[in-house]
PDB file of C-alpha atoms in Angstrom:
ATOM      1  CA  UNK A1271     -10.321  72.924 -78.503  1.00 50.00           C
ATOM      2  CA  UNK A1272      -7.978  73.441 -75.142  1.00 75.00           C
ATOM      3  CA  UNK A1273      -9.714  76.219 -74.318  1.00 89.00           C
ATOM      4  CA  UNK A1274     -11.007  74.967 -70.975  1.00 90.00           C
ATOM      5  CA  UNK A1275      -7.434  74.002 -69.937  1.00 89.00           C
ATOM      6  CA  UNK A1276      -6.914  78.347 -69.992  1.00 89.00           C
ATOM      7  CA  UNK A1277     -10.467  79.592 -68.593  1.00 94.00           C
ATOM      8  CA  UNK A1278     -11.980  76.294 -67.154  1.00 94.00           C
ATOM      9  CA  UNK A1279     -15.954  75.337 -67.815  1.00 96.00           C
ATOM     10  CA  UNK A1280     -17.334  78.785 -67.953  1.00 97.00           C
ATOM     11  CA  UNK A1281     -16.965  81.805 -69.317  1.00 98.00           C
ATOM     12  CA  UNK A1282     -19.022  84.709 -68.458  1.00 98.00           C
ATOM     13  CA  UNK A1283     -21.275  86.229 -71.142  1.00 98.00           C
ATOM     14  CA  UNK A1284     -24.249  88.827 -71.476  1.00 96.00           C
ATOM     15  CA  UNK A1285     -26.278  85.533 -71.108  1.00 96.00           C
ATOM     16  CA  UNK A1286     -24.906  84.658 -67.549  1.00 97.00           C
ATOM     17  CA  UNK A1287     -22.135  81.688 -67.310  1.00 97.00           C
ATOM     18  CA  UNK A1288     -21.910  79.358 -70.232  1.00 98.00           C
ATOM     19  CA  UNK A1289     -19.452  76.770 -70.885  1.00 97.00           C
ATOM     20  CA  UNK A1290     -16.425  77.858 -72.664  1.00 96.00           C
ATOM     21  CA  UNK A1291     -16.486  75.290 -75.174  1.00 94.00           C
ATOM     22  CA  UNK A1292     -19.799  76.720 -76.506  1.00 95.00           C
ATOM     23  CA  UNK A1293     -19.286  80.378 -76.157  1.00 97.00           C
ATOM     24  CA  UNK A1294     -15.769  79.393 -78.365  1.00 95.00           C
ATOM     25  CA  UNK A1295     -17.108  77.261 -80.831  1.00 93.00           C
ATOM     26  CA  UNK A1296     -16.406  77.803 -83.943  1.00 91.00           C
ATOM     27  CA  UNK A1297     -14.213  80.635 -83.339  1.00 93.00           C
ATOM     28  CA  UNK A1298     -11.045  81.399 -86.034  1.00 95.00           C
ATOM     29  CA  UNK A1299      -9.278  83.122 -83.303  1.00 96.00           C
ATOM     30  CA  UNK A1300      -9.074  83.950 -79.973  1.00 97.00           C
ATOM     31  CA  UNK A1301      -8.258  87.464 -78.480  1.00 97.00           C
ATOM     32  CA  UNK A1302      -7.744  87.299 -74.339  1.00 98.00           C
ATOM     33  CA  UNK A1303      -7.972  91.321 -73.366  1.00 98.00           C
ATOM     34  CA  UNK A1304      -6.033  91.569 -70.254  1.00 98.00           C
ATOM     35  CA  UNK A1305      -7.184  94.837 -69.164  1.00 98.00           C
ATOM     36  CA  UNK A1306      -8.704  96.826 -66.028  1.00 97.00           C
ATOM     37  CA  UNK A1307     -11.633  99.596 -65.269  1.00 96.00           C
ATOM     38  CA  UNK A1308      -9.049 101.276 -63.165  1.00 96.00           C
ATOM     39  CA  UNK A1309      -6.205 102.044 -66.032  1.00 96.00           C
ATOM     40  CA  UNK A1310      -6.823 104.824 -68.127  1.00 96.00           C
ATOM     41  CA  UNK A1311      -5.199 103.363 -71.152  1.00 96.00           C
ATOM     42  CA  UNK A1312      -7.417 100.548 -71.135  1.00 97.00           C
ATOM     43  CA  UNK A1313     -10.169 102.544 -70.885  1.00 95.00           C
ATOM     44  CA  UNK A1314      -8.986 104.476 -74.020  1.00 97.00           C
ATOM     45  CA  UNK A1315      -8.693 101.467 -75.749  1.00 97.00           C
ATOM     46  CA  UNK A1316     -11.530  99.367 -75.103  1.00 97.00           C
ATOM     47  CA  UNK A1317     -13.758 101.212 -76.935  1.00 97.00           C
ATOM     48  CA  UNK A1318     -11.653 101.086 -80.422  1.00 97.00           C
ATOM     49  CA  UNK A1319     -11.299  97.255 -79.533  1.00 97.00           C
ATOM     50  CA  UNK A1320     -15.196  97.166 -78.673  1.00 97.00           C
ATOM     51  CA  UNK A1321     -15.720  99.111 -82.046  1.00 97.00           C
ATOM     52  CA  UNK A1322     -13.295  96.809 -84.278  1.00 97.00           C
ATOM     53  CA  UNK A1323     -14.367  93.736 -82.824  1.00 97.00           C
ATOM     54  CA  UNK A1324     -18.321  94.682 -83.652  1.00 96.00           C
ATOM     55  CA  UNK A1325     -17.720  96.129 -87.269  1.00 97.00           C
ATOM     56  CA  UNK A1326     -14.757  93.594 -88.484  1.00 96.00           C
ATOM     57  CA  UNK A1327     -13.498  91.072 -85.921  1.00 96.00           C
ATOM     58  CA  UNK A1328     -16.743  89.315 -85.429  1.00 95.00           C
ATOM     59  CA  UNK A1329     -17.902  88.550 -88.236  1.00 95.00           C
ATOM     60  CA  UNK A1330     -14.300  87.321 -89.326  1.00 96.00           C
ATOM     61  CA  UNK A1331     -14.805  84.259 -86.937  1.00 95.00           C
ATOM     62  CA  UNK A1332     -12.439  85.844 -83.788  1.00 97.00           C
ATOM     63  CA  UNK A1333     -14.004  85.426 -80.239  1.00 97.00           C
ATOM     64  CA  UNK A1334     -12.243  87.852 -77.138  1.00 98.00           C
ATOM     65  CA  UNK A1335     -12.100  87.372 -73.336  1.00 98.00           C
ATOM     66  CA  UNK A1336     -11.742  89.479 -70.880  1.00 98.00           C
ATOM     67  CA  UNK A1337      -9.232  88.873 -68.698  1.00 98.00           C
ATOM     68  CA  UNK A1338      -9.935  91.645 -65.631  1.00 97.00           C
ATOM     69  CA  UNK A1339      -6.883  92.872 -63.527  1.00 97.00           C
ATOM     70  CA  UNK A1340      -9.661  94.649 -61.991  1.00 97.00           C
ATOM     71  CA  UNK A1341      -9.586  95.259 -58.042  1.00 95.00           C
ATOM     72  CA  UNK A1342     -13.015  94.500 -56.828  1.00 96.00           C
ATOM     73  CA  UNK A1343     -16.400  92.729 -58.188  1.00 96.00           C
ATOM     74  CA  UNK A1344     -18.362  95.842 -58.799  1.00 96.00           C
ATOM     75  CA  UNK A1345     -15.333  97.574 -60.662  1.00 96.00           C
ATOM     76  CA  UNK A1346     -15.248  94.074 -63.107  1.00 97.00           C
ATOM     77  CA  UNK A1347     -18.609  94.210 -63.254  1.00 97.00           C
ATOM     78  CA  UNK A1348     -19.252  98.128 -64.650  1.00 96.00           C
ATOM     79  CA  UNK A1349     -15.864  97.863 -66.856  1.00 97.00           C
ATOM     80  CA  UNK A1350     -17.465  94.582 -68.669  1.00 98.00           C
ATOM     81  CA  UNK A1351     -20.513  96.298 -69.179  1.00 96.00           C
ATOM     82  CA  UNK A1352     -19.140  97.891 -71.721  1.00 95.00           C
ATOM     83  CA  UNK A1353     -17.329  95.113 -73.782  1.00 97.00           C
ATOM     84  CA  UNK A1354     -19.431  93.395 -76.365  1.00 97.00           C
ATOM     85  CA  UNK A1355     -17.505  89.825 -75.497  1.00 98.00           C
ATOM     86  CA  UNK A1356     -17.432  87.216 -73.151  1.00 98.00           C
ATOM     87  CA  UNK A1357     -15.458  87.338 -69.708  1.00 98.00           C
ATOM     88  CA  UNK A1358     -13.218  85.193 -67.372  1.00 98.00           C
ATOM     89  CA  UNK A1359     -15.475  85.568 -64.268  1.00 97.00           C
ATOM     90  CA  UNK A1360     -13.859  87.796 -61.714  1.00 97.00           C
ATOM     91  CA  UNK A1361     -14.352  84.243 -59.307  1.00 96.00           C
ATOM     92  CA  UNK A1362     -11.150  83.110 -60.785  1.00 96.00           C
ATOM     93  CA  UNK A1363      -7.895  84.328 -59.807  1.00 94.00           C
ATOM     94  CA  UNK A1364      -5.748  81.498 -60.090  1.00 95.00           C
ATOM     95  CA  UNK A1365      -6.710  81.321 -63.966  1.00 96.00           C
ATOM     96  CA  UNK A1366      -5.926  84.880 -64.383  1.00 96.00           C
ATOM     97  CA  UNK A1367      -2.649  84.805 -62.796  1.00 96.00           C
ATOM     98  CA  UNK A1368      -1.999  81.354 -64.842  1.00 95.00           C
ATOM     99  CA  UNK A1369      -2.950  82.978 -68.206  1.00 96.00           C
ATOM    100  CA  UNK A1370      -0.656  85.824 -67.317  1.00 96.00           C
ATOM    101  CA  UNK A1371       2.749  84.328 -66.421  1.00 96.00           C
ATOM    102  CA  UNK A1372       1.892  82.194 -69.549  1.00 94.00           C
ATOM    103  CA  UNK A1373       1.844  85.003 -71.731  1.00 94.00           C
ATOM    104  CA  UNK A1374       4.033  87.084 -70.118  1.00 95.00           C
ATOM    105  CA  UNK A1375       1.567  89.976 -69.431  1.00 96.00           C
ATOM    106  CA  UNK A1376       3.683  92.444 -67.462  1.00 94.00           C
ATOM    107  CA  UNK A1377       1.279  95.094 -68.174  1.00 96.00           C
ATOM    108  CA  UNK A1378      -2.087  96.577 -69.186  1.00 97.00           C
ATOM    109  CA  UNK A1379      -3.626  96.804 -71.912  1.00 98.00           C
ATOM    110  CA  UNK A1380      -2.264  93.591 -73.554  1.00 97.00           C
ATOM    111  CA  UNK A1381      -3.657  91.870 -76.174  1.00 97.00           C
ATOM    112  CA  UNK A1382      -2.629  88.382 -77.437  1.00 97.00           C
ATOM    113  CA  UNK A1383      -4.674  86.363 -79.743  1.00 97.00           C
ATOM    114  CA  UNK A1384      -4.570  82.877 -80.533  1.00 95.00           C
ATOM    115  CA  UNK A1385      -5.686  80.371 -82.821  1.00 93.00           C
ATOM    116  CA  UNK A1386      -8.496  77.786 -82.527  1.00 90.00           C
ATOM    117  CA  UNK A1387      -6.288  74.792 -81.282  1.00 87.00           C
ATOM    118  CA  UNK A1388      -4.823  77.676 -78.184  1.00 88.00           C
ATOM    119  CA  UNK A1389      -1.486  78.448 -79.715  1.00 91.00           C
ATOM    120  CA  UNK A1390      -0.154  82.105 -79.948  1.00 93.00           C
ATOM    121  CA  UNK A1391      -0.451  84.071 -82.950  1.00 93.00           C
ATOM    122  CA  UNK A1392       0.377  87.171 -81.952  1.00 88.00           C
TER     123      UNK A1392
END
């Protein structure tokens, strides 16, 4: 997989930081949620996604990180609380701003998933 190449090592997870080739393995697909605590279409959203990904996504082999556009720590923090996936950590602007000039993310919510080898889908 070339998933470290887009999020580096780790990922963040309910378990604490774990390296992104584990917390990917296996995975059919990968969804990256750019989205933010602070926009209230994301926050209308997240909990259908949250929902979808629990009763059908899951178990379908797709994986989703958070990408936070979030302004602080403790807003990243409370929003990802509430996602049942793993995260970019909030540590790492540079990836964030990488992964969205790749995929042209000009605004939030945006979700773009992509398959195990790291190539766009959708």
């Amino acid at each position: 997989m070339a998933f470290t190449a887009f999020f580096g090592d780790t990922l963040l997870t309910k378990d604490g930081l774990k390296p992104t080739e584990e917390v990917l393995s296996g995975c059919q697909a990968v969804g990256l949620y750019f989205s933010a605590h602070w926009c209230p279409s994301c926050r209308t959203f997240t909990p259908q996604l949250a929902q979808n990904f629990t009763d059908y996504l899951e178990s379908k082999g797709m994986k989703i990180v958070f990408v936070s556009s979030d302004r602080d720590d403790s807003s990243f923090q409370e929003y990802y609380n509430e996602m049942p996936w793993a995260a970019l950590p909030f540590s790492k602007p540079d990836l964030k701003a990488a992964l969205s000039t790749k995929y042209d993310v000009s605004g939030i919510p945006c979700f773009v998933i992509l398959d195990p080898s790291g190539e766009t889908i959708t």
